[in-house]
XYZ file of C-alpha atoms in Angstrom:
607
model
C -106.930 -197.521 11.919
C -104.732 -197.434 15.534
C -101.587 -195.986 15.086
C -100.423 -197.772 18.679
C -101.136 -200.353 20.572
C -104.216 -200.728 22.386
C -105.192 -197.359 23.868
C -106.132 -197.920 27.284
C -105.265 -196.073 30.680
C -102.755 -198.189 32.169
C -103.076 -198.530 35.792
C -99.558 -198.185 36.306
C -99.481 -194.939 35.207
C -99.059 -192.308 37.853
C -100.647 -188.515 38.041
C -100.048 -185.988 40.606
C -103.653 -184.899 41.873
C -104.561 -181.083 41.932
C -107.399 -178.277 41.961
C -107.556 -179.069 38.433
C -108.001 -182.885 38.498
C -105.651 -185.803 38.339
C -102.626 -184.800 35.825
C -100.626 -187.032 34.211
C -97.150 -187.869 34.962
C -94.470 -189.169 32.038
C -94.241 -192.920 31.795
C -90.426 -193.289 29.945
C -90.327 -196.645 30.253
C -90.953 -197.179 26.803
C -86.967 -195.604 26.609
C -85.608 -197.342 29.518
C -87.262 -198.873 32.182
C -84.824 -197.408 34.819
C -81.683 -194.935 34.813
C -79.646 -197.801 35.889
C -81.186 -200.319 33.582
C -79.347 -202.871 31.549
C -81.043 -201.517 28.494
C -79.371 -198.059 28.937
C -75.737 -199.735 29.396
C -76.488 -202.063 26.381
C -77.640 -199.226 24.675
C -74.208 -197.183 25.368
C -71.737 -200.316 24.775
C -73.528 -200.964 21.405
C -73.250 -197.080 20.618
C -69.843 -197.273 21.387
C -68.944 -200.095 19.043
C -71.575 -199.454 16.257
C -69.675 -195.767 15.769
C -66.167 -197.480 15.978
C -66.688 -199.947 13.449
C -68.585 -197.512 10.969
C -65.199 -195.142 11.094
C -63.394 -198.147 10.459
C -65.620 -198.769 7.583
C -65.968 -195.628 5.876
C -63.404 -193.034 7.118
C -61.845 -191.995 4.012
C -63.783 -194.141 1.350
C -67.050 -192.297 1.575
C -66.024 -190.805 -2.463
C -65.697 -194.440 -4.008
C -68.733 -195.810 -2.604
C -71.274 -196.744 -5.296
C -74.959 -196.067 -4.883
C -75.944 -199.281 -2.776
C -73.246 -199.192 -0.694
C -73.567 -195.486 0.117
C -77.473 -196.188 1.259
C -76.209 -199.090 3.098
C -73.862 -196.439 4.827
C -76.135 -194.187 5.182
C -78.749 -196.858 7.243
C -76.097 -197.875 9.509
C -75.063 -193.888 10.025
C -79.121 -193.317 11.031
C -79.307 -196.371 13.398
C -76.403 -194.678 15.586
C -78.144 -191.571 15.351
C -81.205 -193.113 16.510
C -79.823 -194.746 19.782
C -77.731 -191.814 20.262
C -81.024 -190.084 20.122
C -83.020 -192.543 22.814
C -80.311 -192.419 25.127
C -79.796 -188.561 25.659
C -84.154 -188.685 25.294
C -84.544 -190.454 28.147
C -81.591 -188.408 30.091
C -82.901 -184.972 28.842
C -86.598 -186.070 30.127
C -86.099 -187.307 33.609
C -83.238 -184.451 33.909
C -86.718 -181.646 33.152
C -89.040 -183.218 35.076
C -86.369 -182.335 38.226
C -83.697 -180.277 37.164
C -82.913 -179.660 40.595
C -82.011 -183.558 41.741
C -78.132 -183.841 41.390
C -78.853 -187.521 40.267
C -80.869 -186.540 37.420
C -78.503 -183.565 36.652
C -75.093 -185.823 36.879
C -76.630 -188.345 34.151
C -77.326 -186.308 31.887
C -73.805 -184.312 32.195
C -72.437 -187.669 32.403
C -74.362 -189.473 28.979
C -73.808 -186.295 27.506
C -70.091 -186.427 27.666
C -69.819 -189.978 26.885
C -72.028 -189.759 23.913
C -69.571 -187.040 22.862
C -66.922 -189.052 23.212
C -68.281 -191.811 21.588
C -69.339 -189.737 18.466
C -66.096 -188.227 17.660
C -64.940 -190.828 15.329
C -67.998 -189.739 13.315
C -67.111 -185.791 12.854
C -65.273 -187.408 9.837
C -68.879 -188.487 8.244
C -70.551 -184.776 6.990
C -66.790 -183.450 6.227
C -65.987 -186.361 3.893
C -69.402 -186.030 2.525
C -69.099 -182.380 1.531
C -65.995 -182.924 0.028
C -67.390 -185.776 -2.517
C -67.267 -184.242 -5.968
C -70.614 -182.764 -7.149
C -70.423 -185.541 -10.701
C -70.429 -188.369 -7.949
C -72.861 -186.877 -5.493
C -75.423 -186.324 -8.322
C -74.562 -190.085 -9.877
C -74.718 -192.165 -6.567
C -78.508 -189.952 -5.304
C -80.043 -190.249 -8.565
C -79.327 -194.465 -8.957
C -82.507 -196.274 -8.700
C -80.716 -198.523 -6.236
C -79.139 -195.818 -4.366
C -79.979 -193.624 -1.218
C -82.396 -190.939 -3.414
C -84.781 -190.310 -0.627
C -82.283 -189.223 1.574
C -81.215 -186.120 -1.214
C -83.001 -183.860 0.923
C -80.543 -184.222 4.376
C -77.665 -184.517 2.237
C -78.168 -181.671 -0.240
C -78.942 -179.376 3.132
C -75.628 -180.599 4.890
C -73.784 -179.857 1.822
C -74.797 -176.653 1.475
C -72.450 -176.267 4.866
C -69.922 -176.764 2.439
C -68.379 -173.153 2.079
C -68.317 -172.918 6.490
C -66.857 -175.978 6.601
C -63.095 -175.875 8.764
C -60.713 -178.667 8.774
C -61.524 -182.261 10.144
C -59.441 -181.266 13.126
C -61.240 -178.643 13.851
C -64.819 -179.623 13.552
C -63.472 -182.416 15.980
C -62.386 -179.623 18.408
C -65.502 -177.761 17.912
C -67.311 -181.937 18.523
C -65.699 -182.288 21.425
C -65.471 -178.852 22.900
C -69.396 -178.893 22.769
C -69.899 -180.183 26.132
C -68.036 -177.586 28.368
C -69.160 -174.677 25.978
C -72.258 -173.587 24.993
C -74.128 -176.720 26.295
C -72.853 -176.638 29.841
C -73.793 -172.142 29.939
C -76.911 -173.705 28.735
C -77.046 -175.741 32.192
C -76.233 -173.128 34.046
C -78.880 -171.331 33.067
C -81.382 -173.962 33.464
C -80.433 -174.949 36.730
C -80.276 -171.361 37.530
C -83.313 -170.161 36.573
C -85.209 -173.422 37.567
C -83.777 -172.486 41.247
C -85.104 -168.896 41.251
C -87.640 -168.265 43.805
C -90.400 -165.292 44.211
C -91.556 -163.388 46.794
C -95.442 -162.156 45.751
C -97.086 -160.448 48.768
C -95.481 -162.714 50.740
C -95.904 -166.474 49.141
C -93.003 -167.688 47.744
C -93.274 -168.733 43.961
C -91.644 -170.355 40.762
C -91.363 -168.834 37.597
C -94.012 -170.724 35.925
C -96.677 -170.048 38.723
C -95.481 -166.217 39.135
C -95.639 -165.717 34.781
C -99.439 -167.328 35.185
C -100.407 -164.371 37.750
C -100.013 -161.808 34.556
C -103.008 -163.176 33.379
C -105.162 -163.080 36.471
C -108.128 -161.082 36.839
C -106.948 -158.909 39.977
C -104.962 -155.984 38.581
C -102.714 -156.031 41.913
C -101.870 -159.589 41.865
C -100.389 -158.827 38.844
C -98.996 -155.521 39.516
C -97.258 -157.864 42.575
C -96.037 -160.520 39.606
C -94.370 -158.193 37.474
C -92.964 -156.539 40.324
C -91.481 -159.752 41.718
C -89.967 -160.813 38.626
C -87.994 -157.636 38.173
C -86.546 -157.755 41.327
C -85.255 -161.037 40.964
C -84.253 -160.691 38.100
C -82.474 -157.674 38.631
C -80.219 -159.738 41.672
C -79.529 -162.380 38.905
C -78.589 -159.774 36.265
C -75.127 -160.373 35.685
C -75.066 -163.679 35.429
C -77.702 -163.870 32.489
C -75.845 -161.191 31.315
C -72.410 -163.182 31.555
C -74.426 -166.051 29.677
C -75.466 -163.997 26.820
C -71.886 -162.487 26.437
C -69.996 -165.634 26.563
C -72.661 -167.206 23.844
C -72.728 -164.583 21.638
C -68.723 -164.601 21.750
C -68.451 -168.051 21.258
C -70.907 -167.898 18.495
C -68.767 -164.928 16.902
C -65.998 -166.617 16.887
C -66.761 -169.693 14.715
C -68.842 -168.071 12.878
C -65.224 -165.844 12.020
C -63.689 -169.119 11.102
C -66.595 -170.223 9.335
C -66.851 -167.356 7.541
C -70.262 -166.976 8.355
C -72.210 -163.833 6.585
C -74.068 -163.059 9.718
C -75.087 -164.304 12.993
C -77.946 -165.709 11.774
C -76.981 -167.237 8.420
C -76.025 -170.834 10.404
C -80.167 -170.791 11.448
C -81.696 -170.412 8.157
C -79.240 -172.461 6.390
C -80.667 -175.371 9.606
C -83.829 -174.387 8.516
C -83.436 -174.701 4.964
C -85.002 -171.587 4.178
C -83.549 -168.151 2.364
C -82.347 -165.191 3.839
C -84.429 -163.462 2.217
C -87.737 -164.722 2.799
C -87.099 -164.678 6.588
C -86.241 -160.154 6.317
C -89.669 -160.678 3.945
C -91.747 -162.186 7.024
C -89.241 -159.185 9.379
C -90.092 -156.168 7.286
C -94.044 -157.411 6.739
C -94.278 -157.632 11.029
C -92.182 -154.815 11.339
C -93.800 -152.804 8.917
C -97.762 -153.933 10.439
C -97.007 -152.824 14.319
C -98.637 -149.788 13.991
C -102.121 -151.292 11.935
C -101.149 -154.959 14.715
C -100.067 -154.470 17.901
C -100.420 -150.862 18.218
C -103.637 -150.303 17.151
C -105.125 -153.105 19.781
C -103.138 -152.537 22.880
C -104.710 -149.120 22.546
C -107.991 -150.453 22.053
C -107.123 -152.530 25.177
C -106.479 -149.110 27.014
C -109.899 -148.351 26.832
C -111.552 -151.596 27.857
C -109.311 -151.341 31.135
C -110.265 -147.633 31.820
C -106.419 -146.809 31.336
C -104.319 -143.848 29.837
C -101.705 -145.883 29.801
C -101.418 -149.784 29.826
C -98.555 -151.229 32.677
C -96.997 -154.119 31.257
C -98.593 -156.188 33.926
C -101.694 -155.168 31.510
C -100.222 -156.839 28.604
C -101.679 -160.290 29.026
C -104.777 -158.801 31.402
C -107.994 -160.689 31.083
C -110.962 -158.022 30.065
C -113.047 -156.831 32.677
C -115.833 -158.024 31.296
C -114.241 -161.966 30.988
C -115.757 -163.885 33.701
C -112.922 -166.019 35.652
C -112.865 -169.385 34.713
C -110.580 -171.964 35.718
C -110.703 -175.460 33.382
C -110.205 -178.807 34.635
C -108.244 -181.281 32.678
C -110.768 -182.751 32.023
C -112.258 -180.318 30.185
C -109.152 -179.357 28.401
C -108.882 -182.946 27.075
C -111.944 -183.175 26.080
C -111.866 -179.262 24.273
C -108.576 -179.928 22.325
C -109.637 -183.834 20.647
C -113.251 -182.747 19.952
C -111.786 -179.589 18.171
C -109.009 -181.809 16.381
C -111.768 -184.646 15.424
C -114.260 -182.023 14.071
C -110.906 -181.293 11.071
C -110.553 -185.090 11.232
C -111.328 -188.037 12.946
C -107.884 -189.214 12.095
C -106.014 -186.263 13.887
C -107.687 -187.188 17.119
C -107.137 -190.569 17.160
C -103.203 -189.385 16.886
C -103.273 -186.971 19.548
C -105.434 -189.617 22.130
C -102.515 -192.001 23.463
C -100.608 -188.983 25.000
C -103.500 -189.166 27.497
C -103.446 -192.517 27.892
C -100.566 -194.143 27.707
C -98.045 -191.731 29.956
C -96.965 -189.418 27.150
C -97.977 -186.132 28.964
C -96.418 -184.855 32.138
C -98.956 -181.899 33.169
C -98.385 -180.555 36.311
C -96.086 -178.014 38.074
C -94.176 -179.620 40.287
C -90.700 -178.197 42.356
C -87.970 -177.946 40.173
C -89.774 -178.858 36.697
C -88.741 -176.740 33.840
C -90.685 -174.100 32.916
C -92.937 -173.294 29.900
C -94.149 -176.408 27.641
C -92.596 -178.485 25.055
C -93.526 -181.627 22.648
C -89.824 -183.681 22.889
C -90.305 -186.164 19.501
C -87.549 -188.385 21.160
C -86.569 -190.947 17.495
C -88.719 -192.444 15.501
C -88.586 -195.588 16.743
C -90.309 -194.683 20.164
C -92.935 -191.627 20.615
C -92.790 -187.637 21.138
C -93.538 -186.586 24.595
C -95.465 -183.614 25.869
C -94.431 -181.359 28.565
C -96.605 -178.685 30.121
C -97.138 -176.746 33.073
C -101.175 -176.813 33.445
C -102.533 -174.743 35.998
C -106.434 -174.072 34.375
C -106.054 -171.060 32.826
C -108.045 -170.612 29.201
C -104.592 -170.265 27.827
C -103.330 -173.322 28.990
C -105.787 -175.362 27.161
C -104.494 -173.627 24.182
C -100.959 -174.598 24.868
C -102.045 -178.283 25.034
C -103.678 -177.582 21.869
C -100.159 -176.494 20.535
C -97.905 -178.917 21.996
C -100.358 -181.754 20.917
C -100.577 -180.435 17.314
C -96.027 -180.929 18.047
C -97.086 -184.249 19.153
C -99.281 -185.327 16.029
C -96.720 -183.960 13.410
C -93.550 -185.880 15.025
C -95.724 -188.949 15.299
C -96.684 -188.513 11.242
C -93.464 -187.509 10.421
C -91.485 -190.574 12.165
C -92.115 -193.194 8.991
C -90.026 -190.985 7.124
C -86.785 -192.131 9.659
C -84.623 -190.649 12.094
C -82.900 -188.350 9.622
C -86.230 -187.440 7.305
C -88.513 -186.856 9.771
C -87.049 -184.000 11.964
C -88.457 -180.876 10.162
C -86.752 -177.648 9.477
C -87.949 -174.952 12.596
C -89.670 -172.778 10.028
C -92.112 -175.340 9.737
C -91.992 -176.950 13.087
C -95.279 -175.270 14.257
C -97.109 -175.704 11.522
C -99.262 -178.906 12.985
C -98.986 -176.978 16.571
C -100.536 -173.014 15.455
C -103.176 -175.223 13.071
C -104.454 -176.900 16.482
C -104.230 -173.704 18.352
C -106.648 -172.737 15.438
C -108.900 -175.844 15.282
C -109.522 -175.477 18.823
C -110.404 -171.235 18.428
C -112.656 -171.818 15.534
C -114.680 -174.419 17.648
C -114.726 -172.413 20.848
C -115.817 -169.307 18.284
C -118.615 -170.852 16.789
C -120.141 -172.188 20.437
C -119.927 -169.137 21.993
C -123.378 -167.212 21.748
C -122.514 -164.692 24.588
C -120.987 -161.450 22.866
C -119.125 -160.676 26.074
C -117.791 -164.222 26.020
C -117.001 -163.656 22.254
C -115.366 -160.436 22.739
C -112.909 -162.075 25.646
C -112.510 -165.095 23.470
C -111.604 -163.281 20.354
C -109.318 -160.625 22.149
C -107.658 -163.444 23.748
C -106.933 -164.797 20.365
C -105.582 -161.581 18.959
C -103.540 -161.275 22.009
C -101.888 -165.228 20.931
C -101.168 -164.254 17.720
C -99.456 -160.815 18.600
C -97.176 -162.582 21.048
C -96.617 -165.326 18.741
C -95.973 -163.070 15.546
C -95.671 -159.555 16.425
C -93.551 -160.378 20.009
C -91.573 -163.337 18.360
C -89.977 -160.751 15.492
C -89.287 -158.498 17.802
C -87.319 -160.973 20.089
C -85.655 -161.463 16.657
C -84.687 -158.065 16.510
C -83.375 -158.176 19.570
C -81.186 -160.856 18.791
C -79.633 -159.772 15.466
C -79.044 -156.415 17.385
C -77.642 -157.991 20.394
C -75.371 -160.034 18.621
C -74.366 -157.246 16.312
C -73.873 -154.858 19.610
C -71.553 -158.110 21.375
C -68.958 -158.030 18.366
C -68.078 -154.718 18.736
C -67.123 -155.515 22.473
C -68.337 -156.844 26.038
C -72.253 -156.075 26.694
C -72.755 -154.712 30.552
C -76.618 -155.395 31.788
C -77.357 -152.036 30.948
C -76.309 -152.152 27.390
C -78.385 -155.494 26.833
C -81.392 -153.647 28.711
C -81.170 -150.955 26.416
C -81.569 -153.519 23.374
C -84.547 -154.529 25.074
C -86.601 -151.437 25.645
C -85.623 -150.106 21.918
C -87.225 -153.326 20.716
C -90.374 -152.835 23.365
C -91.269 -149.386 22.913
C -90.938 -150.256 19.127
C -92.940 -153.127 18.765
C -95.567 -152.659 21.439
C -96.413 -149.099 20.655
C -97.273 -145.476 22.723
C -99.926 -147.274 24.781
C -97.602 -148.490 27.273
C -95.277 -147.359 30.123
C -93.014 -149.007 31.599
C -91.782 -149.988 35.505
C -88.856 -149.897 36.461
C -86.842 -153.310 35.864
C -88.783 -154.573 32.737
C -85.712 -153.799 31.302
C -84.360 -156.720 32.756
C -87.056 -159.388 31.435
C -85.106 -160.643 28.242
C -83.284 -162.461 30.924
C -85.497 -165.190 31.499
C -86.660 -166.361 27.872
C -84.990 -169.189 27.147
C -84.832 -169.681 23.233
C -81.693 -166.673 23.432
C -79.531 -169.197 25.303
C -80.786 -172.494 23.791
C -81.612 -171.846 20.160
C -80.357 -168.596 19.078
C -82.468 -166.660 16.303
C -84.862 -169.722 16.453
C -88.095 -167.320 17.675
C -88.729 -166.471 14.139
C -89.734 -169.724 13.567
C -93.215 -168.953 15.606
C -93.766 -165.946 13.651
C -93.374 -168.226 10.098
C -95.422 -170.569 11.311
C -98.337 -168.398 12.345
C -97.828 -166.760 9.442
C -97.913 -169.968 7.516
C -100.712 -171.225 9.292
C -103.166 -167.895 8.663
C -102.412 -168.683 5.008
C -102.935 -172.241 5.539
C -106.451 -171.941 7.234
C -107.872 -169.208 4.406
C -107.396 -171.873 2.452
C -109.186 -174.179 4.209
C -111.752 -171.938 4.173
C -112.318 -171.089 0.356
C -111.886 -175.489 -0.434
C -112.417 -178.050 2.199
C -112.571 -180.622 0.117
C -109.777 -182.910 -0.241
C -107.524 -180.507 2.441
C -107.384 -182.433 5.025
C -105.375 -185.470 3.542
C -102.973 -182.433 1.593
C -102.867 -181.382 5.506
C -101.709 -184.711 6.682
C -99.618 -185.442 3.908
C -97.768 -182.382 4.494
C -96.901 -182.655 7.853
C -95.955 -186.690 7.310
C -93.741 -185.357 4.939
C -91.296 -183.874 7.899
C -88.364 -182.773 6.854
C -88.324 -184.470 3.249
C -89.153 -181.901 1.177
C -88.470 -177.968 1.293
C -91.269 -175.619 2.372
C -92.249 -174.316 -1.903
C -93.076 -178.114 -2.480
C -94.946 -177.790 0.367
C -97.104 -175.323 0.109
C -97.139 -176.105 -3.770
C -100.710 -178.392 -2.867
C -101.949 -175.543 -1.566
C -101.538 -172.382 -3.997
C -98.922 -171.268 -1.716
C -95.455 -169.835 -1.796
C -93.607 -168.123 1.325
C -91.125 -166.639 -0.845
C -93.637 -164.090 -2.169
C -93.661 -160.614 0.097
C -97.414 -160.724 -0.081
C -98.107 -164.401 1.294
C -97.283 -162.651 4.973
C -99.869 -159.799 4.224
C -102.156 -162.634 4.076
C -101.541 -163.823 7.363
C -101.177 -160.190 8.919
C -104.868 -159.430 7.331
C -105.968 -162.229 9.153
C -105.062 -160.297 12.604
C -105.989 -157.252 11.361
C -109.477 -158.361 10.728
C -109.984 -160.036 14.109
C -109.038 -156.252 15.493
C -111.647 -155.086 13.021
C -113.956 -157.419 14.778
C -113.364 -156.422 18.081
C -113.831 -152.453 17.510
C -117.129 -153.667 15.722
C -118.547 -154.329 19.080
C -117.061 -151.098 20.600
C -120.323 -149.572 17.987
């Protein structure tokens, strides 16, 4: 079965050629052709009217609509989200693929604010809704010819109810949007996209100076680390001005929402408890010592240290040959892994190769990092990386390709069904992380190679679980330290060490301006409290994978079925197929003992 058309390289496509082989470049034309096509102003004139004449329509009247007129309500409220959705995809894309052309940046400002403005007459839409009496909300979603499968959305926007504020000023708050939190968000961007480093005298990006922390030569990355806290130290203030203002604005509607905490607004997004996100805390919290502690100082000894640097952090083991991969290769790693769980999940993740759906390469004034963008349902996620041949970056491919597969599965259920809550997100993406590590396990014969490629694994899932809560932690205490008053640099560095020294353990000392690295990660500024979301879904996946293990048969099609589901159902139906529940304490032991016994592994072979 194809899932797309005809999967075939076209020869229109474009790559940018490098030491690693020919990478491919985005091909958006399946959004837009053009930034100035006709498409795009079609697209915004029909926007414009479509959300005009649905206000006119249903301002006021949403409690007297019966069920089929409340689904037909409902369709025409998802079709505006979906163009909404294309046009700012397209904008958002080309705007990260340069964020330092003006053109590229002025579009996006500029679709952004008219797509505000255009959207205002909708604010009415989830206010109404919430205030439709529960005997009514319960009659129209349970008719047979009524919107049912859309309960899901509805029952989580409803449970905004109690932080709602009036209609005039959730239409503030609407239109405000675009000169507050997303326009620090720009600045940031642009800011930290423009930031240039000095290492032993070749000037760098952030992207290419982060890889050096992995390389081989202990001085290169001694040079890295030292690079980044210098610029970041100059830049300081204004991350720190960033952080302030968010964290204020946050505080303050969070006041008039009367918000329990900080982070209450994220889980309720996520559709998961309090409580079972300070479960998954506590667990992590509670396993540094037998985690992360335990195997930096293990790591110690491989490097001949007393104390690790944190330029040792992410340090190779001197006994890991170099070894740069071609794309190639990568390609070829990541599907065979994904078609030895499943033919089918191969043949999903194949067209981003083919078919311009992967942009690869570092390029001057590309974001940073790596990110699967699932656009709307109508079109196709894209994948974003930043491959320059390290081992690790065919694991990232791995990860943003597992992104890919889920949004692609998850689009039948519709633009508002298929987006999944964060806490589940990278599910698909961890689970091909861990295809592709089982596979490159059981080929390796060398037990030096095995060593390297089994430390490098334990060193993925401390930074994704171990690293991730403690960002978390820094967070919650941030924001908690920003309501009692404005945060200088030091004050936010001090955060940041109390979290290090905590999480990472005695093995480590630290240089001078480390304290200034929570500057440049970007989730704080763009998603706030989102990072936990990694730790749940390694967590999850652990669990998911031991039981794999005990009963192949028959998981694979629970596996796809899950992640098709998207954001339909919440995570206890699940994780129901499986014999799973994440609100019990111990289902996060069972992921922890997962890390634990690779550790175990690797001091094995110290015998």
């Amino acid at each position: 079965m194809r899932f797309d058309r005809e999967i075939a390289r076209d020869t229109t496509l474009t790559a940018t050629k490098t030491d690693f082989g020919d990478l491919p470049d985005w091909d958006l034309t399946d959004l837009y052709p053009a930034p100035d096509a006709p498409e795009l102003r079609a697209d915004l004139k029909a926007l414009e009217e479509k959300a005009a004449s649905f206000a006119a329509d249903y301002e006021g009247k949403l409690a007297t609509l019966d069920a089929p007129a409340m689904l037909e309500a409902i369709r025409r409220y998802e079709a505006i989200d979906t163009l909404a959705g294309r046009i700012m995809s397209y904008a958002g894309l080309r705007y990260y693929q340069n964020t330092m052309d003006p053109a590229r940046a002025k579009q996006m400002s500029d679709l952004q604010a008219q797509i505000t403005d255009m959207t205002t007459p909708l604010v009415f839409f989830s206010l109404e809704f919430n205030r439709i009496p529960d005997d009514t909300y319960q009659a129209v979603f349970t008719a047979p010819d009524g919107p049912a499968r859309y309960r899901p959305v509805f029952d989580r926007m409803r449970a905004m109810r109690p932080y709602q504020l009036s209609d005039e000023l959730e239409k503030f708050l609407h239109d405000n949007s675009v000169v507050g939190a997303a326009a620090w968000n720009r600045l940031f961007d642009e800011t930290m996209a423009g930031l240039e480093f000095d290492v032993d005298g070749e000037t760098m990006q952030l992207e290419a100076v982060l890889t050096l922390l992995t390389d081989h030569d202990r001085a290169k990355r001694e040079a890295a680390a030292r690079a980044l806290a210098e610029v970041f130290q100059k830049n300081v203030k204004l991350f720190a001005r960033v952080h302030n203002t968010l964290a204020k604005e946050k505080a303050v509607e969070d006041k008039w929402r009367k918000m329990p905490s900080p982070q209450h607004g994220r889980h309720l997004s996520n559709h998961v408890e309090p409580e079972v996100v300070e479960a998954l805390r506590n667990a992590v919290t509670a396993a540094y010592p037998r985690i992360s502690h335990r195997y930096y100082a293990l790591k110690a000894r491989w490097l001949g240290l007393d104390k690790l640097q944190v330029w040792d952090r992410n340090a190779p083991l001197p006994t890991e040959t170099p070894k740069t991969v071609g794309w190639d290769e990568a390609k070829a790693t990541v599907l065979d892994a994904y078609a030895g769980f499943s033919p089918k999940l191969a043949e999903l993740a194949e067209p981003f190769f083919n078919l311009g759906w992967i942009d690869a390469a570092v390029k001057p004034g590309k974001a940073p990092g790596a990110f699967a963008h699932p656009t709307v349902t109508t079109v196709h996620p894209y994948v974003m990386l930043n491959y320059l041949g390290k081992p690790r970056d065919v694991m990232t491919l791995a990860h943003e390709l597992g992104h890919g597969v889920h949004q692609r599965l998850a689009a039948a259920q519709g633009e508002l069904l298929a987006s999944t809550p964060l806490t589940l997100a990278e599910t698909a993406s961890v689970f091909g992380e861990m295809l592709t590590f089982r596979k490159l396990l059981a080929e390796t014969t060398d037990p030096a190679q095995k060593k390297a490629l089994l430390a490098g694994k334990v060193e993925d899932m401390i930074n994704t679980v171990v690293r991730q809560i403690s960002f978390y932690d820094f967070e919650v205490r941030l924001h908690a330290a920003r309501a009692e008053g404005e945060l200088t640099p030091d004050d936010i560095n001090a955060i940041w060490m109390d979290v290090a020294r905590e999480s990472l353990g005695p093995a480590f000392e630290y240089m001078p301006g480390y304290e200034t690295f929570w500057s440049y990660v970007p989730h704080f500024v763009h998603s706030p409290f989102y990072v936990y979301a990694y730790a749940f879904g390694d967590g999850l996946v652990n669990a998911l994978y031991a039981a794999y293990e005990a009963q192949p048969e028959g998981f694979q099609q629970k596996y796809f079925d899950m992640l098709a589901a998207g954001g339909s159902k919440h995570h206890k139906e699940l994780l129901a197929p499986f014999g799973l529940d994440a609100s019990d304490p111990a289902f996060w032991d069972k992921g922890l003992s997962m890390i634990e016994g690779f550790i175990d592994e690797l001091e094995a072979m110290e015998d």
